[in-house]
Structures are given as C-alpha cells and as structure tokens.
CSV table of C-alpha atoms in Angstrom, one decimal:
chain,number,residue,atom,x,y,z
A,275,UNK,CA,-23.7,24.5,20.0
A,276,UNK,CA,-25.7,24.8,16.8
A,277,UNK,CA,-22.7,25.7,14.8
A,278,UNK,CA,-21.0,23.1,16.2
A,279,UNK,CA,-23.4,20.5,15.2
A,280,UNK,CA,-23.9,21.5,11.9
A,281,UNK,CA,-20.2,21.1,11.2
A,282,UNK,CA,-20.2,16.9,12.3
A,283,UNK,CA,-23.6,16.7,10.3
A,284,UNK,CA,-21.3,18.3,7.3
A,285,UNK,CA,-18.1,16.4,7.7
A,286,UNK,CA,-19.6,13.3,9.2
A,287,UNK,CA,-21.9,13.1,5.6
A,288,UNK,CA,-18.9,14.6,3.4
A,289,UNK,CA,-16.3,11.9,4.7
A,290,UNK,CA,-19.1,9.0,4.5
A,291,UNK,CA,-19.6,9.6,1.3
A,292,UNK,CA,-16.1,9.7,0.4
A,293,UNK,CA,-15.4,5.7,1.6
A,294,UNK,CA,-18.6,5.0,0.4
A,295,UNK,CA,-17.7,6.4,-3.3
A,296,UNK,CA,-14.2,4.7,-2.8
A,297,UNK,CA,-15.9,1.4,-2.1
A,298,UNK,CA,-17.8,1.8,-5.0
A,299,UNK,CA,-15.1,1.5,-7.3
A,300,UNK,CA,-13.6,-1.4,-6.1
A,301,UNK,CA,-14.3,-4.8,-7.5
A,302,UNK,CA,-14.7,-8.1,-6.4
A,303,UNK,CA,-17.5,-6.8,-4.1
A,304,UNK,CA,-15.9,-8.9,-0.9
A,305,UNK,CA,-13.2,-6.0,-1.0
A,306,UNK,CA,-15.3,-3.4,-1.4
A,307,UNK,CA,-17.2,-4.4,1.3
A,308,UNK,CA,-14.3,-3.3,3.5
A,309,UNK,CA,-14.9,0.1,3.1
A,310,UNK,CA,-18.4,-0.5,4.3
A,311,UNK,CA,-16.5,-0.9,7.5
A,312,UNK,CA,-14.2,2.1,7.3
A,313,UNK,CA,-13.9,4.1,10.3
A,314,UNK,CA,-15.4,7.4,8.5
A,315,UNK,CA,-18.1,8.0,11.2
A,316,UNK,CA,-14.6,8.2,14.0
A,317,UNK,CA,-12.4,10.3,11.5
A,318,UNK,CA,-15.4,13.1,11.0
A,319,UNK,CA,-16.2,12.6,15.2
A,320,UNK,CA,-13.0,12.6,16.2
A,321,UNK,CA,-11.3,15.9,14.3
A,322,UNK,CA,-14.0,17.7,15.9
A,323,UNK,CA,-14.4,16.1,19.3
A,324,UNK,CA,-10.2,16.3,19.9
A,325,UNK,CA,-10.5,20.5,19.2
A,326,UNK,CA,-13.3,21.1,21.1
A,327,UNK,CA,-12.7,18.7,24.7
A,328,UNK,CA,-9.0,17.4,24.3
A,329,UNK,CA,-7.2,14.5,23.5
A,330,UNK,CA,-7.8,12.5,26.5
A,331,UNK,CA,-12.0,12.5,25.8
A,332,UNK,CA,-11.3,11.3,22.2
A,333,UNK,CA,-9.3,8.6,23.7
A,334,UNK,CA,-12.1,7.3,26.3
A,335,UNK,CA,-14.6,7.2,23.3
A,336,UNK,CA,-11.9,5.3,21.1
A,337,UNK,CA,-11.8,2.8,23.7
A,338,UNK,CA,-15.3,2.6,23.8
A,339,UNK,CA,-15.3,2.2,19.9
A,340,UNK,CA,-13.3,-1.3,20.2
A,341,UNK,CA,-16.5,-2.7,21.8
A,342,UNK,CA,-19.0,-1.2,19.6
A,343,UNK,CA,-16.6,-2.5,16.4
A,344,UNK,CA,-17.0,-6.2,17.8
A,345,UNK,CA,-20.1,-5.5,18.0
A,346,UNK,CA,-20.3,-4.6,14.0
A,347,UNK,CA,-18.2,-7.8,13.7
A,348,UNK,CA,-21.0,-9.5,14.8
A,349,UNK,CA,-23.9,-7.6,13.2
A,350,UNK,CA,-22.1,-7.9,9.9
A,351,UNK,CA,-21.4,-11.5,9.8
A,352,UNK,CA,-24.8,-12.7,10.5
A,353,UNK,CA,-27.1,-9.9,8.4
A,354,UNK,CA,-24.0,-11.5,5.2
A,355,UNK,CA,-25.6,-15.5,6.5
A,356,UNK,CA,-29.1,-14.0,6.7
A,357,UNK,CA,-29.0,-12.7,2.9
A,358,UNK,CA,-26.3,-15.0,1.3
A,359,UNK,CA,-27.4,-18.6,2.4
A,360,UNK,CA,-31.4,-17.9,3.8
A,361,UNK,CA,-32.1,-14.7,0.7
A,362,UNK,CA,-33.4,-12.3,3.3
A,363,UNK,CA,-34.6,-9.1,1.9
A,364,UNK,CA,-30.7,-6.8,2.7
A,365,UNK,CA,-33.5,-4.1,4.3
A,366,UNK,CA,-35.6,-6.5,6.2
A,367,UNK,CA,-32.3,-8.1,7.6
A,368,UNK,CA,-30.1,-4.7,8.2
A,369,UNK,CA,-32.7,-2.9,9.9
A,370,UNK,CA,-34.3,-6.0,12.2
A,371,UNK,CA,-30.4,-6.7,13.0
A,372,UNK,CA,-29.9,-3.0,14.5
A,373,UNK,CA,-30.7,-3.8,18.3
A,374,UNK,CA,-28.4,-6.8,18.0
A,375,UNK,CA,-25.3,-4.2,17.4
A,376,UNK,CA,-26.9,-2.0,20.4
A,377,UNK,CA,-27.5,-5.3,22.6
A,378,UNK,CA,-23.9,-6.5,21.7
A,379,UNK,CA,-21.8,-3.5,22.1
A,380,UNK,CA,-23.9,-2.2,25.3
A,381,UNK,CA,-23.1,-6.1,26.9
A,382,UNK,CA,-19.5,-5.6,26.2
A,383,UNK,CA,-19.3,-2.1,27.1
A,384,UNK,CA,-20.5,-3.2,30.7
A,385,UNK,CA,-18.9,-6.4,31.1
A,386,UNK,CA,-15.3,-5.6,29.9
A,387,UNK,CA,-14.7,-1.6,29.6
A,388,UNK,CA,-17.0,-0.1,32.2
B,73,UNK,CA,-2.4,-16.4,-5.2
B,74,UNK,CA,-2.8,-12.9,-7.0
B,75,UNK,CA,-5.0,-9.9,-5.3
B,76,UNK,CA,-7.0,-9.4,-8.2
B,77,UNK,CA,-8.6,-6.1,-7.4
B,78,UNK,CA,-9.9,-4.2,-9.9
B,79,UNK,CA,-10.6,-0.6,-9.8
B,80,UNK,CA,-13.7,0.8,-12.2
B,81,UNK,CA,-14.4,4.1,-12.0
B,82,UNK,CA,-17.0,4.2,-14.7
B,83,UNK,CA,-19.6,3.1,-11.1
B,84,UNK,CA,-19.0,6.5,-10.2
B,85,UNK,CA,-20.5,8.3,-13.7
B,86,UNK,CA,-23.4,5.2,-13.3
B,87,UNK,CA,-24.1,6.2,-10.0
B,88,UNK,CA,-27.4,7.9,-9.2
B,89,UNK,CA,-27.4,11.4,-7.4
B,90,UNK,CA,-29.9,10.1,-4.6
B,91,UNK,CA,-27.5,7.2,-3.6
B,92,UNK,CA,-25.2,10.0,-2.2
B,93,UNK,CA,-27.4,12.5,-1.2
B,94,UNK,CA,-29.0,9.3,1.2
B,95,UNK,CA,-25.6,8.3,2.5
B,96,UNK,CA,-24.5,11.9,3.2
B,97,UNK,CA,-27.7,12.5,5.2
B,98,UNK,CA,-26.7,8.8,7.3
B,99,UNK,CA,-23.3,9.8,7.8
B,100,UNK,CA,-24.6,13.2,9.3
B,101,UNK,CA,-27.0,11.9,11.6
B,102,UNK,CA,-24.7,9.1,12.9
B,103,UNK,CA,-22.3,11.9,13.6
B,104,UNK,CA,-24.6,14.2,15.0
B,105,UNK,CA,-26.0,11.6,17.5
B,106,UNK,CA,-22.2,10.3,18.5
B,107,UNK,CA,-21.8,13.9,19.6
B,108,UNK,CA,-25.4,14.3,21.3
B,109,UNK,CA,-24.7,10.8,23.0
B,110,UNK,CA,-21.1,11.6,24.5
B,111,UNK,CA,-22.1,15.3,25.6
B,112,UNK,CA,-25.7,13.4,27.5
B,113,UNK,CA,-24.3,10.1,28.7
B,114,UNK,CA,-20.4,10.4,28.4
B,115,UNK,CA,-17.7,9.7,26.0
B,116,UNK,CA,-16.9,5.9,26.9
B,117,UNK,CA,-20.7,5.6,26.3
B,118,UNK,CA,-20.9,8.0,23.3
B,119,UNK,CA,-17.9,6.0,21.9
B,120,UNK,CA,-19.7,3.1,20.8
B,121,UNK,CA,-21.8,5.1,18.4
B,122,UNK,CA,-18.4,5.9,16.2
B,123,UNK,CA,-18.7,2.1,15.2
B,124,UNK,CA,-22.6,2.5,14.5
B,125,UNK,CA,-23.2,0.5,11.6
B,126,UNK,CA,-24.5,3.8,10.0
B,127,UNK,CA,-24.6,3.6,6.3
B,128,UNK,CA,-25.0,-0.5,6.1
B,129,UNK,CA,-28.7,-0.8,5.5
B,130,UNK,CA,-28.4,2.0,2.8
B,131,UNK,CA,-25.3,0.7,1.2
B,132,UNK,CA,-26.9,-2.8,1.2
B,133,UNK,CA,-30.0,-1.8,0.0
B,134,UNK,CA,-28.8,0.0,-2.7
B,135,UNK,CA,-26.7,-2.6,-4.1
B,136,UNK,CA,-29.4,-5.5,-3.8
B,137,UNK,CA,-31.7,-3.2,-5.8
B,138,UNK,CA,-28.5,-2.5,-8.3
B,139,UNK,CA,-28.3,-6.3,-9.0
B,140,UNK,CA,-31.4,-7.0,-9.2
B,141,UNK,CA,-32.5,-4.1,-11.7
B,142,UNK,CA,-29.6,-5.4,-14.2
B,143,UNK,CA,-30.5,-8.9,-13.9
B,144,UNK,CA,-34.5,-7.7,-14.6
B,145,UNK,CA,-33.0,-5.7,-17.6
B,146,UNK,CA,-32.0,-9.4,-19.7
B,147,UNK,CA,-35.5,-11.3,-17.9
B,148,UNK,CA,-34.8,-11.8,-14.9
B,149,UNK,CA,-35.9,-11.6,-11.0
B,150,UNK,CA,-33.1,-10.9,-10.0
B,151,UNK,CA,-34.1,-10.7,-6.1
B,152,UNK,CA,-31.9,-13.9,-5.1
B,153,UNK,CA,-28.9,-12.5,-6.9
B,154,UNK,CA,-29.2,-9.1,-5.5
B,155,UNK,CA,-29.4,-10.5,-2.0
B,156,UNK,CA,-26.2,-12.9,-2.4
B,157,UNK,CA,-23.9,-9.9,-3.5
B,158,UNK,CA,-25.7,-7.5,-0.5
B,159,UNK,CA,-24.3,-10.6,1.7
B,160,UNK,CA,-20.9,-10.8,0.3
B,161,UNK,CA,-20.3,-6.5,0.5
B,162,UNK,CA,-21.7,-7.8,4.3
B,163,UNK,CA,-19.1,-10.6,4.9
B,164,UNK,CA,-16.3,-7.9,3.4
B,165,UNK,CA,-17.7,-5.1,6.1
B,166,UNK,CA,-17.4,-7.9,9.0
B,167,UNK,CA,-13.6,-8.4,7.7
B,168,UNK,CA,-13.2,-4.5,7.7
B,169,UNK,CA,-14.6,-4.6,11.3
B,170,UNK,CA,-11.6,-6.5,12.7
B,171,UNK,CA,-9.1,-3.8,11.1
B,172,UNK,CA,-11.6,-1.3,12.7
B,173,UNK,CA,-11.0,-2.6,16.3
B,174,UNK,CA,-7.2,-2.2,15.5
B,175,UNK,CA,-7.6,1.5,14.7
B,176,UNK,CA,-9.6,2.3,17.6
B,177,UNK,CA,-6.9,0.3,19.7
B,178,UNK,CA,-4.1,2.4,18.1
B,179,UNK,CA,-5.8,5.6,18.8
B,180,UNK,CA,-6.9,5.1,22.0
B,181,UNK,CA,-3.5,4.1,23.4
B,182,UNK,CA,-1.3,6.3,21.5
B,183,UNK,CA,-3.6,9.6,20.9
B,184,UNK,CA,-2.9,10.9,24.3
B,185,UNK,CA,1.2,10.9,23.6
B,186,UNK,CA,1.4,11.9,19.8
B,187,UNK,CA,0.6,14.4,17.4
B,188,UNK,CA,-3.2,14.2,16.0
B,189,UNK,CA,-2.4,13.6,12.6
B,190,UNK,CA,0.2,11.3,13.1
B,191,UNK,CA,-1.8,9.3,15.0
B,192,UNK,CA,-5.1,9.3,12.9
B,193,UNK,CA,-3.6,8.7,9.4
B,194,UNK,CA,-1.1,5.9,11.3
B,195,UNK,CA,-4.4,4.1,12.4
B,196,UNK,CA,-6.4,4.4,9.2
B,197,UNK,CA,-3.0,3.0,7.7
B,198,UNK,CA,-3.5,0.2,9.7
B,199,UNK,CA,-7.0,-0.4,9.3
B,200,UNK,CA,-6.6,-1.0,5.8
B,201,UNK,CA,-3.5,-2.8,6.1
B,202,UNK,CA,-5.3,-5.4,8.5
B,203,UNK,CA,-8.7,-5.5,6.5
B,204,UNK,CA,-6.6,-6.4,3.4
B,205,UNK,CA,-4.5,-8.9,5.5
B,206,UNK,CA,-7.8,-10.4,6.8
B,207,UNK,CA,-9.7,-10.3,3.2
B,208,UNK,CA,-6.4,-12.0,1.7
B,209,UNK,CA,-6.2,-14.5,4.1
B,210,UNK,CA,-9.6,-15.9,4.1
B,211,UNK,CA,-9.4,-15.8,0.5
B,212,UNK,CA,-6.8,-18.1,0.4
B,213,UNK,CA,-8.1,-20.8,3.4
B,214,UNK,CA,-11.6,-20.4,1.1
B,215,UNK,CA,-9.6,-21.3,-2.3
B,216,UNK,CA,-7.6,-24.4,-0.1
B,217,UNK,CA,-11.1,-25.6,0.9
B,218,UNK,CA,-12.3,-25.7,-2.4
C-alpha cells in the first residue's frame, strides 16, 4: 500500500512537471495556458490505477473526470475575469475559488452521472 | 490568420529550481489523494479528483510574481501586469478544459475495448487537438470583434 503510494506521489509530480515545463516554453501565454489544463494528474492516476484494479475502474473514474473537468471549465474562466478585468491577487483568487470546483463538480456528479 | 506560436526554451535555463520542486510536490499530492479518494469513497467519486485543478494556484502565482519582478526591474509595480497575464494563462487553462472533457470521454468509452496505450496516447492526441481547435477559434471570433 505504501509502495504503492509512493509511486503516484513520484509519477503524479514527475509527469506534472513535465506539462508544466512544456507550458513554460510556449508563447503567447493564452496557449500556454492550455497545458495548465493538461490531463497530467489522469495520465500519472490512470497507468497505475488500470495495473492495479482493471480497466473497467479506470473507466468509471474517467467518467467521473468529465464532470470534474466542467467543473475546471468553470473555475478557470471566472479565477481568468477575477484577475484580468477586477486585478485580484492570482493567489487570493485561485485558492478562495477551490470550493467552487468541489461545489460544481460534486452538483454535477449527483445530478447527471450518479 | 497565422498560429503564431513561438517556442523559447531559454524559460527553461531562467527557471528557478523551487518552481519545480513546488509543482512536483502538487502533482504528488493530487495524485496521492485521487488514489486515497477512489480506494475510501469509490472510483466515480475518486474520479473527479483527476481534473483537480492541482497545480493552478502555483502555476498562477508564480507567473504573477514573474511579471511583476521584471516590470519592478525598469520601475515599475508591476502588480496589475502580473495579474492580467496570470488571467490570460487562466482563460488558456479554461480552453484546455474543454479538450480535457474530450479525453476523459474517449477513455472512458473506449478503455474497456482497446489496448491501454492506444487508447491513452489516442486521447491525449485529442486533447490537444481540441484545445488548439478551441484556442484558434476564439482567436479568430476575438480578432473579427476587434
């Protein structure tokens, strides 16, 4: 269990930091920001999750991942009107705009996929 | 219209140690917690946590700092600068978001049929495919509205 831990906190990190340097390159920073959205968290998860309890479970939490990526849809459009048009603080805003993401993805969880 | 992306890897030498080392750590936990989350509550609930906005205070953060310690290098504040290109890497990520619920569509409806790798490198295909469709094309309605 440890062991198997340790390996997504390894591969989860290596594979952020991966999109995250290749998003670094890039320019105009509207492209870049892309890769802010890149699926790296589900690529690192889902390697390990398919070996260790099948296809089939992966899938389930894929289709759960559909909500919780509107839900990123949403968190990500207002936190770029909070700091491009009122000059929020990119902490204050990213951080405060966390339980939106939860509250949102939870809501759609229940309503459309449960 | 033209894509003009530019690629500069000189960001990578400029790039501090820390800005990694602090992403790496994100990335971990977020994994971590996806794991702890489906093996607790179940994977449909688990699930959502693989679209966790993990990295996007960090990565915002850091670049609003970025901008602003260049602009206070010629005199500067640089604060309102800093914030406006933390909000435009934002409105990218909510573009990248849309090609992220087409990966986790392909997966989940073709994982259970096909080979893994064919299946996970044909989604990340596609979620770059779609992000850049959907970056392209609301560059252009933007330039048309000008």
């Amino acid at each position: 269990m440890l062991t198997q831990l340790l390996l997504r906190f390894l591969i989860g990190g290596l594979v952020v930091c991966v999109f995250a340097a290749i998003s670094d390159i890039f320019k105009p920073k509207s492209f870049a920001g892309l890769f802010g959205a890149a699926p790296s968290v589900a690529l690192a998860t889902l390697c390990l999750t398919i070996s260790s309890q099948g296809k089939v479970y992966a899938a389930v939490e894929t289709r759960s991942m559909i909500a919780g990526a509107a839900a990123f849809f949403i968190y990500a459009s207002c936190a770029a009107w909070l700091m491009m048009k009122r000059h929020l603080s990119s902490l204050a805003v990213t951080v405060s705009l966390i339980p939106l993401w939860l509250g949102v993805s939870l809501g759609l969880w229940y309503l459309l996929l449960r | 219209m033209t894509l003009n992306i530019t690629i500069d890897l000189s960001t990578l030498r400029r790039a501090k140690w820390h800005q990694f080392v602090l992403r790496f750590i994100f990335g971990g936990i977020i994994c971590v917690l996806a794991g702890v989350i489906a093996e607790k509550y179940g994977p449909a609930v688990g699930g959502l946590f693989l679209a966790f906005p993990a990295i996007f205070p960090a990565s915002a953060t850091l670049l609003e700092n970025e901008q602003k310690e260049k602009k206070q290098r010629v005199g500067l504040s640089g604060s309102t600068r800093g914030r406006r290109v933390a909000g435009v890497d934002a409105a990218g990520a909510a573009m990248g978001c849309i090609g992220m619920i087409v990966f986790a569509a392909i997966v989940w409806r073709l994982l259970p049929k096909q080979s893994v790798p064919t299946v996970l490198i044909g989604a990340t295909a596609a979620w770059f495919g779609v992000s850049v469709l959907v970056w392209q094309l609301r560059r252009m309605w933007v330039h048309s509205h000008k």
